[in-house]
Tab-separated table of C-alpha atoms in Angstrom:
chain	number	residue	atom	x	y	z
F	1167	UNK	CA	46.480	184.466	124.291
F	1168	UNK	CA	45.766	187.992	123.015
F	1169	UNK	CA	42.398	189.715	122.927
F	1170	UNK	CA	40.067	189.419	119.964
F	1171	UNK	CA	40.171	193.202	119.417
F	1172	UNK	CA	43.929	193.097	118.944
F	1173	UNK	CA	43.565	190.242	116.469
F	1174	UNK	CA	41.154	192.344	114.419
F	1175	UNK	CA	43.658	195.192	114.386
F	1176	UNK	CA	46.397	192.843	113.185
F	1177	UNK	CA	44.225	191.614	110.342
F	1178	UNK	CA	43.118	195.098	109.424
F	1179	UNK	CA	46.691	196.326	109.238
F	1180	UNK	CA	47.593	193.251	107.183
F	1181	UNK	CA	44.888	194.192	104.675
F	1182	UNK	CA	46.420	197.646	104.465
F	1183	UNK	CA	49.702	196.077	103.362
F	1184	UNK	CA	51.766	196.377	106.541
F	1185	UNK	CA	54.416	193.765	107.233
F	1186	UNK	CA	54.358	191.648	110.403
F	1187	UNK	CA	57.365	193.606	111.663
F	1188	UNK	CA	55.607	196.965	111.150
F	1189	UNK	CA	52.378	195.660	112.712
F	1190	UNK	CA	54.269	194.309	115.726
F	1191	UNK	CA	56.089	197.603	116.227
F	1192	UNK	CA	52.869	199.627	115.986
F	1193	UNK	CA	50.809	197.400	118.288
F	1194	UNK	CA	53.565	196.510	120.721
F	1195	UNK	CA	53.695	192.801	119.931
F	1196	UNK	CA	56.275	190.498	118.372
F	1197	UNK	CA	56.379	189.993	114.645
F	1198	UNK	CA	55.789	186.279	115.169
F	1199	UNK	CA	52.497	187.047	116.952
F	1200	UNK	CA	51.524	189.317	114.078
F	1201	UNK	CA	52.313	186.503	111.627
F	1202	UNK	CA	50.219	184.051	113.661
F	1203	UNK	CA	47.064	186.153	113.636
F	1204	UNK	CA	47.369	188.012	110.319
F	1205	UNK	CA	45.348	185.421	108.385
F	1206	UNK	CA	41.550	185.270	108.443
F	1207	UNK	CA	41.709	181.496	108.054
F	1208	UNK	CA	40.535	179.546	111.077
F	1209	UNK	CA	42.465	176.429	111.851
F	1210	UNK	CA	40.126	173.504	112.348
F	1211	UNK	CA	40.544	171.651	115.606
F	1212	UNK	CA	41.591	168.055	115.207
F	1213	UNK	CA	38.777	166.794	117.473
F	1214	UNK	CA	36.025	168.916	115.948
F	1215	UNK	CA	34.461	166.111	113.895
F	1216	UNK	CA	34.514	163.586	116.706
F	1217	UNK	CA	31.158	162.683	118.242
F	1218	UNK	CA	31.101	162.958	122.015
F	1219	UNK	CA	29.811	159.787	123.617
F	1220	UNK	CA	26.828	160.169	125.911
F	1221	UNK	CA	26.320	158.215	129.126
F	1222	UNK	CA	22.866	157.374	127.786
F	1223	UNK	CA	24.084	155.722	124.581
F	1224	UNK	CA	24.369	152.185	125.935
F	1225	UNK	CA	20.981	152.513	127.665
F	1226	UNK	CA	19.026	153.800	124.658
F	1227	UNK	CA	17.747	150.315	123.687
F	1228	UNK	CA	16.254	150.001	127.182
F	1229	UNK	CA	14.664	153.441	126.858
F	1230	UNK	CA	13.261	152.508	123.452
F	1231	UNK	CA	11.745	149.385	124.973
F	1232	UNK	CA	10.084	151.353	127.780
F	1233	UNK	CA	8.750	153.946	125.353
F	1234	UNK	CA	7.450	151.116	123.199
F	1235	UNK	CA	5.591	149.830	126.252
F	1236	UNK	CA	3.951	153.235	126.633
F	1237	UNK	CA	6.143	154.617	129.420
F	1238	UNK	CA	6.965	158.262	128.672
F	1239	UNK	CA	7.501	159.433	132.250
F	1240	UNK	CA	11.188	160.358	132.400
F	1241	UNK	CA	11.276	160.029	136.192
F	1242	UNK	CA	10.182	156.399	135.938
F	1243	UNK	CA	12.641	155.736	133.109
F	1244	UNK	CA	15.429	157.430	135.069
F	1245	UNK	CA	14.842	155.278	138.158
F	1246	UNK	CA	14.780	152.087	136.106
F	1247	UNK	CA	18.001	153.001	134.285
F	1248	UNK	CA	19.702	153.755	137.601
F	1249	UNK	CA	18.948	150.191	138.633
F	1250	UNK	CA	20.715	149.102	135.450
F	1251	UNK	CA	23.802	151.149	136.299
F	1252	UNK	CA	23.038	154.455	134.570
F	1253	UNK	CA	25.012	157.340	136.131
F	1254	UNK	CA	24.018	160.199	133.833
F	1255	UNK	CA	21.520	162.986	134.370
F	1256	UNK	CA	17.781	162.879	133.827
F	1257	UNK	CA	18.086	165.762	131.335
F	1258	UNK	CA	19.731	163.391	128.846
F	1259	UNK	CA	16.709	161.129	129.120
F	1260	UNK	CA	14.266	164.017	128.693
F	1261	UNK	CA	16.061	165.254	125.575
F	1262	UNK	CA	16.014	161.753	124.091
F	1263	UNK	CA	12.421	160.865	124.988
F	1264	UNK	CA	10.818	164.185	124.019
F	1265	UNK	CA	10.945	163.622	120.219
F	1266	UNK	CA	9.562	160.100	120.725
F	1267	UNK	CA	6.387	161.300	122.435
F	1268	UNK	CA	3.237	160.898	120.315
F	1269	UNK	CA	2.310	164.520	121.009
F	1270	UNK	CA	3.734	167.626	122.644
F	1271	UNK	CA	1.504	167.083	125.644
F	1272	UNK	CA	2.669	163.516	126.029
F	1273	UNK	CA	2.925	163.755	129.853
F	1274	UNK	CA	-0.880	163.850	129.880
F	1275	UNK	CA	-1.270	160.907	127.541
F	1276	UNK	CA	-3.390	158.072	128.914
F	1277	UNK	CA	-0.768	155.394	128.395
F	1278	UNK	CA	-2.265	153.450	131.311
F	1279	UNK	CA	-5.940	152.457	131.357
F	1280	UNK	CA	-6.214	151.549	135.027
F	1281	UNK	CA	-4.488	152.194	138.326
F	1282	UNK	CA	-5.164	150.762	141.776
F	1283	UNK	CA	-4.849	152.710	144.999
F	1284	UNK	CA	-5.304	152.231	148.710
F	1285	UNK	CA	-3.793	152.574	152.169
F	1286	UNK	CA	-1.310	150.018	153.455
F	1287	UNK	CA	0.583	149.470	156.714
F	1288	UNK	CA	4.127	148.338	157.250
F	1289	UNK	CA	4.449	144.771	158.509
F	1290	UNK	CA	7.972	143.989	159.670
F	1291	UNK	CA	8.797	140.751	161.470
F	1292	UNK	CA	5.164	140.277	162.389
F	1293	UNK	CA	4.783	143.723	163.989
F	1294	UNK	CA	2.266	146.054	162.352
F	1295	UNK	CA	3.360	149.661	162.529
F	1296	UNK	CA	0.625	152.259	162.684
F	1297	UNK	CA	2.248	154.539	160.113
F	1298	UNK	CA	-0.046	154.582	157.058
F	1299	UNK	CA	1.234	154.698	153.518
F	1300	UNK	CA	-0.643	155.574	150.342
F	1301	UNK	CA	0.078	153.325	147.361
F	1302	UNK	CA	-0.973	153.558	143.725
F	1303	UNK	CA	0.040	150.939	141.146
F	1304	UNK	CA	-0.351	151.226	137.374
F	1305	UNK	CA	-2.103	148.203	135.933
F	1306	UNK	CA	0.033	147.805	132.813
F	1307	UNK	CA	3.602	148.680	133.782
F	1308	UNK	CA	3.227	147.970	137.525
F	1309	UNK	CA	5.005	151.215	138.329
F	1310	UNK	CA	4.312	152.104	141.976
F	1311	UNK	CA	3.990	155.352	143.873
F	1312	UNK	CA	4.239	155.132	147.670
F	1313	UNK	CA	4.010	157.965	150.189
F	1314	UNK	CA	4.011	157.743	153.971
F	1315	UNK	CA	1.527	160.022	155.702
F	1316	UNK	CA	0.490	160.953	159.231
F	1317	UNK	CA	-3.193	160.284	158.644
F	1318	UNK	CA	-5.650	158.754	156.172
F	1319	UNK	CA	-8.098	161.642	155.978
F	1320	UNK	CA	-9.805	163.014	152.891
F	1321	UNK	CA	-7.308	165.786	152.143
F	1322	UNK	CA	-4.321	163.485	152.608
F	1323	UNK	CA	-5.907	161.098	150.118
F	1324	UNK	CA	-6.458	163.788	147.478
F	1325	UNK	CA	-2.975	165.187	147.936
F	1326	UNK	CA	-1.432	161.736	147.513
F	1327	UNK	CA	-3.494	161.029	144.387
F	1328	UNK	CA	-2.381	164.285	142.769
F	1329	UNK	CA	1.262	163.622	143.632
F	1330	UNK	CA	0.957	160.102	142.223
F	1331	UNK	CA	-0.384	161.458	138.922
F	1332	UNK	CA	2.462	163.968	138.816
F	1333	UNK	CA	4.943	161.161	139.430
F	1334	UNK	CA	3.423	158.973	136.699
F	1335	UNK	CA	3.227	161.917	134.317
F	1336	UNK	CA	-0.436	161.379	133.448
F	1337	UNK	CA	-3.914	160.410	134.585
F	1338	UNK	CA	-5.154	156.848	134.041
F	1339	UNK	CA	-8.646	156.344	132.688
F	1340	UNK	CA	-9.839	154.259	135.663
F	1341	UNK	CA	-8.749	154.245	139.298
F	1342	UNK	CA	-9.760	151.185	141.315
F	1343	UNK	CA	-9.954	151.830	145.045
F	1344	UNK	CA	-10.813	150.209	148.356
F	1345	UNK	CA	-14.214	150.851	149.876
F	1346	UNK	CA	-12.876	153.564	152.177
F	1347	UNK	CA	-15.072	156.150	153.879
F	1348	UNK	CA	-13.275	159.021	152.196
F	1349	UNK	CA	-14.341	157.599	148.820
F	1350	UNK	CA	-17.858	156.198	149.271
F	1351	UNK	CA	-20.673	156.849	151.753
F	1352	UNK	CA	-22.105	153.366	151.321
F	1353	UNK	CA	-23.901	151.416	148.622
F	1354	UNK	CA	-27.379	151.092	147.238
F	1355	UNK	CA	-28.654	148.220	145.096
F	1356	UNK	CA	-25.096	147.030	144.796
F	1357	UNK	CA	-23.837	150.387	143.489
F	1358	UNK	CA	-21.499	152.672	145.413
F	1359	UNK	CA	-22.751	155.974	146.774
F	1360	UNK	CA	-19.793	158.215	146.079
F	1361	UNK	CA	-18.607	160.806	148.515
F	1362	UNK	CA	-19.719	164.060	146.872
F	1363	UNK	CA	-16.385	165.789	147.398
F	1364	UNK	CA	-14.468	162.804	146.037
F	1365	UNK	CA	-16.822	162.575	143.059
F	1366	UNK	CA	-16.221	166.249	142.259
F	1367	UNK	CA	-12.490	165.633	142.526
F	1368	UNK	CA	-12.608	162.743	140.034
F	1369	UNK	CA	-14.496	164.924	137.559
F	1370	UNK	CA	-11.923	167.690	137.885
F	1371	UNK	CA	-9.014	165.283	137.460
F	1372	UNK	CA	-10.655	163.383	134.613
F	1373	UNK	CA	-10.635	159.750	135.770
F	1374	UNK	CA	-13.396	157.209	136.426
F	1375	UNK	CA	-13.456	155.819	139.984
F	1376	UNK	CA	-14.314	152.190	140.680
F	1377	UNK	CA	-14.385	150.240	143.937
F	1378	UNK	CA	-13.469	146.617	144.463
F	1379	UNK	CA	-16.326	144.245	145.220
F	1380	UNK	CA	-17.334	143.806	148.832
F	1381	UNK	CA	-15.442	140.916	150.447
F	1382	UNK	CA	-13.810	140.159	147.082
F	1383	UNK	CA	-10.157	141.246	147.448
F	1384	UNK	CA	-9.193	139.284	144.336
F	1385	UNK	CA	-10.865	141.995	142.243
F	1386	UNK	CA	-7.838	144.177	142.970
């Protein structure tokens, strides 16, 4: 293959009326090469009009269904498609889902009204391991976020909540929680007395906290 600059010279000399033989002799190329590149016409590639198949094509109905259910988080969609056998990249999903979002800031859309959160412990073959794990579950889609931690202190809780929101791609309107000390200081007249730092955090993040009823685990 010759350089594009040489091709331009061939075509320029052709316009000036030189024969392929004269052009080849002047530029140091064969006359057949001069004949090949003397025309300004571009030969169309035989595969140019063919549409390249995407790995996402066969999974688009599943994506449409998830979007119809209000799930716009591409990470969640990607993980679900992988379970179905999808082997493509998440960028294909993002490019497909982006135009379907109800607004440009769709990751912040409140597509879930309520989430539930709390600390759990691993129970394997009857043995309770002392490694705590934070869990948040969306009330509508039942998408879960789980993170193992070293402790259940206030700052670990806030960090896990923020990471859960980032994973879900939005902030639910209500977050239902256990009656943990990092969340409430007690109760008065049946109403929770919120931990001031946690209350400030909920205001900053924009969700309404609620606690399950005392000795009523079925409320979660």
